[in-house]
């Protein structure tokens, strides 16, 4: 596994994880993933560690798909974005957990983060939680309407108005902090019509977290979690559906109630 963490000339400016494969013969996976900051760097390190955990989740997933052909272990359909992002977002969800912060968030003197700061972090983020998750819906609702429009009606003015209407309807405010049409997923063939996968993944992450918390009482550094994920979520790759993996681990089909509760 090769980690490429720092900004350098010519480097693609977005974290990603990629597993090259060679056709015709079995080779052990060679995994590369990137981020744009050192996790212990003051300031941008916060984004860096999030990308590191996110990419690490994808890497753990793709390194543990154990099937007899590479087609079960690649990012394109039938692999769903929601299934892949569940693995990465489960890992990066740990970073805001108070017990994780107590163990790892230390200053240069080795002092742990105070309870007051952890509480302040929660107080700042929690009120926006539902708004942020709803924000994801702008893209799929916009795409749904856009691709349903008559060709003649699809003018620049009508498309801009459609984006404004959907922002108003979903967020309840005129204009989004991140304008819908500025979201790059809309324009790229690989990522178009898949943005809902992030929200589905967040739902599955909360369902998974709830299951582990109920079973074990804690997540941080819990050695039982990796083998559970490997067996139920990772090993089958795309040979089963996302819903099947959730049923296999949690005993329950896809359930959005846990994300609603977290919000
Ligand atoms: Zn991802």
PDB file of C-alpha atoms and ligand atoms in Angstrom:
ATOM      1  CA  UNK A   1       0.000   0.000   0.000  1.00  0.00           C
ATOM      2  CA  UNK A   2       1.493   3.290  -1.087  1.00  0.00           C
ATOM      3  CA  UNK A   3       0.404   6.566   0.528  1.00  0.00           C
ATOM      4  CA  UNK A   4       1.073   9.855  -1.230  1.00  0.00           C
ATOM      5  CA  UNK A   5       0.174  12.597   1.236  1.00  0.00           C
ATOM      6  CA  UNK A   6       1.683  15.915   0.193  1.00  0.00           C
ATOM      7  CA  UNK A   7       0.980  18.493  -2.482  1.00  0.00           C
ATOM      8  CA  UNK A   8       3.522  18.488  -5.301  1.00  0.00           C
ATOM      9  CA  UNK A   9       3.705  19.853  -8.825  1.00  0.00           C
ATOM     10  CA  UNK A  10       1.575  17.932 -11.320  1.00  0.00           C
ATOM     11  CA  UNK A  11      -0.383  16.043  -8.653  1.00  0.00           C
ATOM     12  CA  UNK A  12      -4.154  15.661  -9.100  1.00  0.00           C
ATOM     13  CA  UNK A  13      -5.841  17.902  -6.521  1.00  0.00           C
ATOM     14  CA  UNK A  14      -8.367  15.599  -4.925  1.00  0.00           C
ATOM     15  CA  UNK A  15      -7.841  12.646  -2.619  1.00  0.00           C
ATOM     16  CA  UNK A  16      -8.499   9.273  -4.184  1.00  0.00           C
ATOM     17  CA  UNK A  17      -7.755   5.603  -3.799  1.00  0.00           C
ATOM     18  CA  UNK A  18      -6.965   3.426  -6.775  1.00  0.00           C
ATOM     19  CA  UNK A  19      -6.006  -0.232  -7.230  1.00  0.00           C
ATOM     20  CA  UNK A  20      -4.360  -0.967 -10.569  1.00  0.00           C
ATOM     21  CA  UNK A  21      -4.880  -4.498 -11.868  1.00  0.00           C
ATOM     22  CA  UNK A  22      -3.090  -6.586 -14.447  1.00  0.00           C
ATOM     23  CA  UNK A  23      -5.140  -8.701 -16.831  1.00  0.00           C
ATOM     24  CA  UNK A  24      -4.504 -12.381 -17.412  1.00  0.00           C
ATOM     25  CA  UNK A  25      -2.724 -13.298 -14.211  1.00  0.00           C
ATOM     26  CA  UNK A  26      -3.248 -13.036 -10.488  1.00  0.00           C
ATOM     27  CA  UNK A  27      -1.222 -10.377  -8.775  1.00  0.00           C
ATOM     28  CA  UNK A  28      -1.394  -9.174  -5.201  1.00  0.00           C
ATOM     29  CA  UNK A  29      -3.236  -5.835  -5.087  1.00  0.00           C
ATOM     30  CA  UNK A  30      -1.084  -2.751  -5.217  1.00  0.00           C
ATOM     31  CA  UNK A  31      -2.984   0.118  -3.659  1.00  0.00           C
ATOM     32  CA  UNK A  32      -2.203   3.815  -4.003  1.00  0.00           C
ATOM     33  CA  UNK A  33      -3.980   6.557  -2.174  1.00  0.00           C
ATOM     34  CA  UNK A  34      -3.461  10.220  -1.771  1.00  0.00           C
ATOM     35  CA  UNK A  35      -4.283  13.198   0.391  1.00  0.00           C
ATOM     36  CA  UNK A  36      -2.994  16.768   0.332  1.00  0.00           C
ATOM     37  CA  UNK A  37      -1.676  17.322   3.850  1.00  0.00           C
ATOM     38  CA  UNK A  38       0.114  15.547   6.677  1.00  0.00           C
ATOM     39  CA  UNK A  39      -2.401  14.475   9.329  1.00  0.00           C
ATOM     40  CA  UNK A  40      -0.314  16.030  12.112  1.00  0.00           C
ATOM     41  CA  UNK A  41       0.115  19.344  10.314  1.00  0.00           C
ATOM     42  CA  UNK A  42      -1.583  22.227  12.153  1.00  0.00           C
ATOM     43  CA  UNK A  43      -4.502  23.629  10.100  1.00  0.00           C
ATOM     44  CA  UNK A  44      -4.804  21.737   6.813  1.00  0.00           C
ATOM     45  CA  UNK A  45      -3.973  18.514   8.664  1.00  0.00           C
ATOM     46  CA  UNK A  46      -7.645  18.290   9.706  1.00  0.00           C
ATOM     47  CA  UNK A  47      -8.694  17.899   6.068  1.00  0.00           C
ATOM     48  CA  UNK A  48      -5.654  15.693   5.443  1.00  0.00           C
ATOM     49  CA  UNK A  49      -6.587  13.203   8.140  1.00  0.00           C
ATOM     50  CA  UNK A  50     -10.180  13.078   6.938  1.00  0.00           C
ATOM     51  CA  UNK A  51      -8.988  12.194   3.420  1.00  0.00           C
ATOM     52  CA  UNK A  52      -6.514   9.681   4.864  1.00  0.00           C
ATOM     53  CA  UNK A  53      -9.246   7.882   6.816  1.00  0.00           C
ATOM     54  CA  UNK A  54     -11.636   8.059   3.865  1.00  0.00           C
ATOM     55  CA  UNK A  55      -9.070   6.675   1.410  1.00  0.00           C
ATOM     56  CA  UNK A  56      -7.992   4.155   4.049  1.00  0.00           C
ATOM     57  CA  UNK A  57     -11.567   2.869   4.291  1.00  0.00           C
ATOM     58  CA  UNK A  58     -11.715   2.379   0.510  1.00  0.00           C
ATOM     59  CA  UNK A  59      -8.319   0.640   0.611  1.00  0.00           C
ATOM     60  CA  UNK A  60      -9.313  -1.703   3.463  1.00  0.00           C
ATOM     61  CA  UNK A  61     -12.462  -2.562   1.514  1.00  0.00           C
ATOM     62  CA  UNK A  62     -10.854  -3.247  -1.872  1.00  0.00           C
ATOM     63  CA  UNK A  63      -7.911  -5.097  -0.303  1.00  0.00           C
ATOM     64  CA  UNK A  64     -10.323  -7.511   1.390  1.00  0.00           C
ATOM     65  CA  UNK A  65     -12.670  -8.488  -1.428  1.00  0.00           C
ATOM     66  CA  UNK A  66     -11.998 -12.209  -1.697  1.00  0.00           C
ATOM     67  CA  UNK A  67     -13.678 -13.586  -4.822  1.00  0.00           C
ATOM     68  CA  UNK A  68     -12.395 -15.619  -7.752  1.00  0.00           C
ATOM     69  CA  UNK A  69     -12.396 -12.848 -10.375  1.00  0.00           C
ATOM     70  CA  UNK A  70     -11.430  -9.149 -10.453  1.00  0.00           C
ATOM     71  CA  UNK A  71     -14.910  -8.108 -11.704  1.00  0.00           C
ATOM     72  CA  UNK A  72     -16.158  -8.328  -8.101  1.00  0.00           C
ATOM     73  CA  UNK A  73     -13.580  -5.808  -6.995  1.00  0.00           C
ATOM     74  CA  UNK A  74     -13.807  -2.695  -9.149  1.00  0.00           C
ATOM     75  CA  UNK A  75     -15.561   0.638  -8.793  1.00  0.00           C
ATOM     76  CA  UNK A  76     -17.974   0.483 -11.750  1.00  0.00           C
ATOM     77  CA  UNK A  77     -21.465  -1.119 -11.826  1.00  0.00           C
ATOM     78  CA  UNK A  78     -22.704  -3.366 -10.360  1.00  0.00           C
ATOM     79  CA  UNK A  79     -20.550  -1.953  -7.528  1.00  0.00           C
ATOM     80  CA  UNK A  80     -22.728   0.846  -6.171  1.00  0.00           C
ATOM     81  CA  UNK A  81     -21.317   4.138  -5.005  1.00  0.00           C
ATOM     82  CA  UNK A  82     -23.416   3.858  -1.829  1.00  0.00           C
ATOM     83  CA  UNK A  83     -21.790   0.504  -1.018  1.00  0.00           C
ATOM     84  CA  UNK A  84     -18.246   1.771  -1.661  1.00  0.00           C
ATOM     85  CA  UNK A  85     -18.771   5.052   0.207  1.00  0.00           C
ATOM     86  CA  UNK A  86     -20.243   3.241   3.221  1.00  0.00           C
ATOM     87  CA  UNK A  87     -16.815   1.672   3.807  1.00  0.00           C
ATOM     88  CA  UNK A  88     -14.846   4.926   3.501  1.00  0.00           C
ATOM     89  CA  UNK A  89     -17.335   7.116   5.357  1.00  0.00           C
ATOM     90  CA  UNK A  90     -17.603   4.658   8.235  1.00  0.00           C
ATOM     91  CA  UNK A  91     -13.861   5.133   8.750  1.00  0.00           C
ATOM     92  CA  UNK A  92     -13.883   8.928   8.506  1.00  0.00           C
ATOM     93  CA  UNK A  93     -16.934   9.087  10.826  1.00  0.00           C
ATOM     94  CA  UNK A  94     -14.653   8.005  13.688  1.00  0.00           C
ATOM     95  CA  UNK A  95     -12.680  11.249  13.576  1.00  0.00           C
ATOM     96  CA  UNK A  96     -15.289  13.309  15.421  1.00  0.00           C
ATOM     97  CA  UNK A  97     -15.999  10.697  18.090  1.00  0.00           C
ATOM     98  CA  UNK A  98     -15.159  11.985  21.547  1.00  0.00           C
ATOM     99  CA  UNK A  99     -13.356   8.790  22.583  1.00  0.00           C
ATOM    100  CA  UNK A 100     -11.228   8.852  19.417  1.00  0.00           C
ATOM    101  CA  UNK A 101     -10.371  12.535  20.029  1.00  0.00           C
ATOM    102  CA  UNK A 102      -9.495  11.817  23.666  1.00  0.00           C
ATOM    103  CA  UNK A 103      -7.026   9.163  22.563  1.00  0.00           C
ATOM    104  CA  UNK A 104      -5.436  10.787  19.524  1.00  0.00           C
ATOM    105  CA  UNK A 105      -6.058  14.555  19.427  1.00  0.00           C
ATOM    106  CA  UNK A 106      -3.066  15.842  21.386  1.00  0.00           C
ATOM    107  CA  UNK A 107      -1.137  19.081  21.172  1.00  0.00           C
ATOM    108  CA  UNK A 108       2.653  19.339  20.877  1.00  0.00           C
ATOM    109  CA  UNK A 109       3.007  19.004  24.665  1.00  0.00           C
ATOM    110  CA  UNK A 110       1.121  15.695  24.502  1.00  0.00           C
ATOM    111  CA  UNK A 111      -1.922  17.104  26.279  1.00  0.00           C
ATOM    112  CA  UNK A 112      -5.309  15.633  25.356  1.00  0.00           C
ATOM    113  CA  UNK A 113      -8.157  17.696  23.951  1.00  0.00           C
ATOM    114  CA  UNK A 114     -10.343  19.124  26.741  1.00  0.00           C
ATOM    115  CA  UNK A 115     -13.962  18.081  27.199  1.00  0.00           C
ATOM    116  CA  UNK A 116     -14.954  21.732  26.735  1.00  0.00           C
ATOM    117  CA  UNK A 117     -13.402  21.808  23.247  1.00  0.00           C
ATOM    118  CA  UNK A 118     -15.054  18.533  22.264  1.00  0.00           C
ATOM    119  CA  UNK A 119     -18.382  19.934  23.442  1.00  0.00           C
ATOM    120  CA  UNK A 120     -17.774  23.159  21.509  1.00  0.00           C
ATOM    121  CA  UNK A 121     -17.005  21.147  18.351  1.00  0.00           C
ATOM    122  CA  UNK A 122     -20.303  19.274  18.693  1.00  0.00           C
ATOM    123  CA  UNK A 123     -22.204  22.506  19.428  1.00  0.00           C
ATOM    124  CA  UNK A 124     -20.860  24.105  16.250  1.00  0.00           C
ATOM    125  CA  UNK A 125     -21.510  21.163  13.934  1.00  0.00           C
ATOM    126  CA  UNK A 126     -24.701  19.536  15.207  1.00  0.00           C
ATOM    127  CA  UNK A 127     -27.165  22.360  14.332  1.00  0.00           C
ATOM    128  CA  UNK A 128     -26.109  22.110  10.652  1.00  0.00           C
ATOM    129  CA  UNK A 129     -26.203  18.326  10.457  1.00  0.00           C
ATOM    130  CA  UNK A 130     -29.684  17.921   8.936  1.00  0.00           C
ATOM    131  CA  UNK A 131     -29.095  20.867   6.585  1.00  0.00           C
ATOM    132  CA  UNK A 132     -25.818  19.377   5.373  1.00  0.00           C
ATOM    133  CA  UNK A 133     -27.291  15.936   4.704  1.00  0.00           C
ATOM    134  CA  UNK A 134     -30.302  17.472   2.902  1.00  0.00           C
ATOM    135  CA  UNK A 135     -27.857  19.459   0.781  1.00  0.00           C
ATOM    136  CA  UNK A 136     -26.767  16.180  -0.859  1.00  0.00           C
ATOM    137  CA  UNK A 137     -30.298  15.817  -2.259  1.00  0.00           C
ATOM    138  CA  UNK A 138     -29.946  18.940  -4.425  1.00  0.00           C
ATOM    139  CA  UNK A 139     -27.966  17.054  -7.047  1.00  0.00           C
ATOM    140  CA  UNK A 140     -30.189  13.990  -7.579  1.00  0.00           C
ATOM    141  CA  UNK A 141     -33.410  16.048  -7.542  1.00  0.00           C
ATOM    142  CA  UNK A 142     -31.892  18.525  -9.995  1.00  0.00           C
ATOM    143  CA  UNK A 143     -30.718  15.711 -12.300  1.00  0.00           C
ATOM    144  CA  UNK A 144     -34.088  13.967 -12.102  1.00  0.00           C
ATOM    145  CA  UNK A 145     -35.926  17.111 -13.281  1.00  0.00           C
ATOM    146  CA  UNK A 146     -33.236  18.109 -15.784  1.00  0.00           C
ATOM    147  CA  UNK A 147     -33.293  14.796 -17.619  1.00  0.00           C
ATOM    148  CA  UNK A 148     -37.109  14.711 -17.550  1.00  0.00           C
ATOM    149  CA  UNK A 149     -37.426  18.119 -19.275  1.00  0.00           C
ATOM    150  CA  UNK A 150     -38.361  18.481 -22.931  1.00  0.00           C
ATOM    151  CA  UNK A 151     -35.351  19.185 -25.094  1.00  0.00           C
ATOM    152  CA  UNK A 152     -36.850  22.544 -26.250  1.00  0.00           C
ATOM    153  CA  UNK A 153     -37.500  23.683 -22.683  1.00  0.00           C
ATOM    154  CA  UNK A 154     -33.947  22.967 -21.569  1.00  0.00           C
ATOM    155  CA  UNK A 155     -32.553  26.515 -21.954  1.00  0.00           C
ATOM    156  CA  UNK A 156     -29.764  28.028 -19.786  1.00  0.00           C
ATOM    157  CA  UNK A 157     -32.324  30.264 -18.057  1.00  0.00           C
ATOM    158  CA  UNK A 158     -34.688  27.371 -17.355  1.00  0.00           C
ATOM    159  CA  UNK A 159     -31.876  25.203 -15.995  1.00  0.00           C
ATOM    160  CA  UNK A 160     -30.660  27.958 -13.673  1.00  0.00           C
ATOM    161  CA  UNK A 161     -34.236  28.542 -12.484  1.00  0.00           C
ATOM    162  CA  UNK A 162     -34.659  24.810 -11.896  1.00  0.00           C
ATOM    163  CA  UNK A 163     -31.561  24.794  -9.661  1.00  0.00           C
ATOM    164  CA  UNK A 164     -32.898  27.786  -7.665  1.00  0.00           C
ATOM    165  CA  UNK A 165     -36.325  26.152  -7.257  1.00  0.00           C
ATOM    166  CA  UNK A 166     -34.822  22.917  -5.979  1.00  0.00           C
ATOM    167  CA  UNK A 167     -32.534  24.753  -3.534  1.00  0.00           C
ATOM    168  CA  UNK A 168     -35.583  26.612  -2.197  1.00  0.00           C
ATOM    169  CA  UNK A 169     -37.635  23.432  -1.913  1.00  0.00           C
ATOM    170  CA  UNK A 170     -34.989  21.231  -0.252  1.00  0.00           C
ATOM    171  CA  UNK A 171     -33.000  23.697   1.839  1.00  0.00           C
ATOM    172  CA  UNK A 172     -35.755  26.218   2.485  1.00  0.00           C
ATOM    173  CA  UNK A 173     -33.551  29.141   1.466  1.00  0.00           C
ATOM    174  CA  UNK A 174     -33.117  30.971  -1.820  1.00  0.00           C
ATOM    175  CA  UNK A 175     -29.664  29.975  -3.053  1.00  0.00           C
ATOM    176  CA  UNK A 176     -27.401  27.285  -1.643  1.00  0.00           C
ATOM    177  CA  UNK A 177     -24.033  27.928   0.085  1.00  0.00           C
ATOM    178  CA  UNK A 178     -22.599  25.635  -2.584  1.00  0.00           C
ATOM    179  CA  UNK A 179     -24.543  26.482  -5.756  1.00  0.00           C
ATOM    180  CA  UNK A 180     -25.981  23.332  -7.285  1.00  0.00           C
ATOM    181  CA  UNK A 181     -24.588  23.923 -10.765  1.00  0.00           C
ATOM    182  CA  UNK A 182     -21.071  24.382  -9.302  1.00  0.00           C
ATOM    183  CA  UNK A 183     -21.008  20.757  -8.084  1.00  0.00           C
ATOM    184  CA  UNK A 184     -18.636  18.992 -10.513  1.00  0.00           C
ATOM    185  CA  UNK A 185     -20.357  15.581 -10.352  1.00  0.00           C
ATOM    186  CA  UNK A 186     -23.089  16.891 -12.687  1.00  0.00           C
ATOM    187  CA  UNK A 187     -20.659  17.344 -15.558  1.00  0.00           C
ATOM    188  CA  UNK A 188     -18.596  14.171 -15.509  1.00  0.00           C
ATOM    189  CA  UNK A 189     -19.947  11.008 -17.061  1.00  0.00           C
ATOM    190  CA  UNK A 190     -18.500   8.777 -14.325  1.00  0.00           C
ATOM    191  CA  UNK A 191     -20.074  10.707 -11.473  1.00  0.00           C
ATOM    192  CA  UNK A 192     -23.325  11.968 -13.049  1.00  0.00           C
ATOM    193  CA  UNK A 193     -26.536  10.552 -11.561  1.00  0.00           C
ATOM    194  CA  UNK A 194     -24.753   8.940  -8.626  1.00  0.00           C
ATOM    195  CA  UNK A 195     -24.654  11.710  -5.983  1.00  0.00           C
ATOM    196  CA  UNK A 196     -27.524  10.146  -4.023  1.00  0.00           C
ATOM    197  CA  UNK A 197     -24.978   7.440  -3.173  1.00  0.00           C
ATOM    198  CA  UNK A 198     -23.413   9.748  -0.579  1.00  0.00           C
ATOM    199  CA  UNK A 199     -26.672  10.121   1.314  1.00  0.00           C
ATOM    200  CA  UNK A 200     -27.429   6.400   1.103  1.00  0.00           C
ATOM    201  CA  UNK A 201     -23.897   5.749   2.388  1.00  0.00           C
ATOM    202  CA  UNK A 202     -24.397   8.130   5.320  1.00  0.00           C
ATOM    203  CA  UNK A 203     -27.576   6.243   6.200  1.00  0.00           C
ATOM    204  CA  UNK A 204     -25.729   2.912   6.075  1.00  0.00           C
ATOM    205  CA  UNK A 205     -22.850   4.361   8.133  1.00  0.00           C
ATOM    206  CA  UNK A 206     -25.213   5.380  10.934  1.00  0.00           C
ATOM    207  CA  UNK A 207     -26.952   1.997  10.759  1.00  0.00           C
ATOM    208  CA  UNK A 208     -23.559   0.279  11.048  1.00  0.00           C
ATOM    209  CA  UNK A 209     -22.378   2.525  13.878  1.00  0.00           C
ATOM    210  CA  UNK A 210     -25.621   1.923  15.775  1.00  0.00           C
ATOM    211  CA  UNK A 211     -25.228  -1.839  15.381  1.00  0.00           C
ATOM    212  CA  UNK A 212     -21.619  -1.892  16.625  1.00  0.00           C
ATOM    213  CA  UNK A 213     -22.340   0.498  19.507  1.00  0.00           C
ATOM    214  CA  UNK A 214     -25.216  -1.697  20.621  1.00  0.00           C
ATOM    215  CA  UNK A 215     -23.156  -4.887  20.339  1.00  0.00           C
ATOM    216  CA  UNK A 216     -19.788  -3.700  21.683  1.00  0.00           C
ATOM    217  CA  UNK A 217     -20.440  -0.367  23.412  1.00  0.00           C
ATOM    218  CA  UNK A 218     -17.568   1.420  21.629  1.00  0.00           C
ATOM    219  CA  UNK A 219     -15.896   1.848  18.244  1.00  0.00           C
ATOM    220  CA  UNK A 220     -12.442   3.424  18.744  1.00  0.00           C
ATOM    221  CA  UNK A 221      -9.685   0.828  18.266  1.00  0.00           C
ATOM    222  CA  UNK A 222     -12.163  -1.994  18.807  1.00  0.00           C
ATOM    223  CA  UNK A 223     -10.365  -5.075  17.374  1.00  0.00           C
ATOM    224  CA  UNK A 224     -13.673  -6.907  16.746  1.00  0.00           C
ATOM    225  CA  UNK A 225     -14.927  -4.418  14.137  1.00  0.00           C
ATOM    226  CA  UNK A 226     -12.399  -5.056  11.342  1.00  0.00           C
ATOM    227  CA  UNK A 227     -13.109  -8.813  11.128  1.00  0.00           C
ATOM    228  CA  UNK A 228     -16.887  -8.132  11.174  1.00  0.00           C
ATOM    229  CA  UNK A 229     -16.585  -5.636   8.308  1.00  0.00           C
ATOM    230  CA  UNK A 230     -14.250  -7.954   6.396  1.00  0.00           C
ATOM    231  CA  UNK A 231     -16.664 -10.869   6.638  1.00  0.00           C
ATOM    232  CA  UNK A 232     -20.001  -9.134   6.019  1.00  0.00           C
ATOM    233  CA  UNK A 233     -19.204  -5.984   3.994  1.00  0.00           C
ATOM    234  CA  UNK A 234     -15.894  -6.494   2.196  1.00  0.00           C
ATOM    235  CA  UNK A 235     -15.377 -10.138   1.263  1.00  0.00           C
ATOM    236  CA  UNK A 236     -18.348 -10.513  -1.160  1.00  0.00           C
ATOM    237  CA  UNK A 237     -17.460  -7.388  -3.181  1.00  0.00           C
ATOM    238  CA  UNK A 238     -20.242  -6.640  -5.674  1.00  0.00           C
ATOM    239  CA  UNK A 239     -21.406 -10.282  -5.797  1.00  0.00           C
ATOM    240  CA  UNK A 240     -24.235  -9.239  -3.443  1.00  0.00           C
ATOM    241  CA  UNK A 241     -26.215  -5.995  -3.098  1.00  0.00           C
ATOM    242  CA  UNK A 242     -25.516  -3.209  -0.607  1.00  0.00           C
ATOM    243  CA  UNK A 243     -28.744  -4.126   1.189  1.00  0.00           C
ATOM    244  CA  UNK A 244     -27.574  -7.759   1.446  1.00  0.00           C
ATOM    245  CA  UNK A 245     -24.352  -6.674   3.172  1.00  0.00           C
ATOM    246  CA  UNK A 246     -26.337  -4.609   5.713  1.00  0.00           C
ATOM    247  CA  UNK A 247     -28.680  -7.519   6.402  1.00  0.00           C
ATOM    248  CA  UNK A 248     -25.717  -9.860   6.778  1.00  0.00           C
ATOM    249  CA  UNK A 249     -24.037  -7.708   9.449  1.00  0.00           C
ATOM    250  CA  UNK A 250     -26.861  -5.885  11.224  1.00  0.00           C
ATOM    251  CA  UNK A 251     -29.686  -8.387  10.632  1.00  0.00           C
ATOM    252  CA  UNK A 252     -31.802  -5.547   9.238  1.00  0.00           C
ATOM    253  CA  UNK A 253     -32.376  -4.156   5.737  1.00  0.00           C
ATOM    254  CA  UNK A 254     -31.418  -0.628   4.733  1.00  0.00           C
ATOM    255  CA  UNK A 255     -32.860   1.719   7.371  1.00  0.00           C
ATOM    256  CA  UNK A 256     -32.625   5.541   7.200  1.00  0.00           C
ATOM    257  CA  UNK A 257     -33.930   6.001  10.772  1.00  0.00           C
ATOM    258  CA  UNK A 258     -30.433   5.975  12.332  1.00  0.00           C
ATOM    259  CA  UNK A 259     -29.222   8.909  10.223  1.00  0.00           C
ATOM    260  CA  UNK A 260     -32.431  10.808  11.012  1.00  0.00           C
ATOM    261  CA  UNK A 261     -31.764  10.172  14.711  1.00  0.00           C
ATOM    262  CA  UNK A 262     -28.147  11.359  14.416  1.00  0.00           C
ATOM    263  CA  UNK A 263     -29.354  14.562  12.716  1.00  0.00           C
TER     264      UNK A 263
HETATM  265 ZN1  LIG B   1     -14.980   7.943  -1.365  1.00  0.00          ZN
END
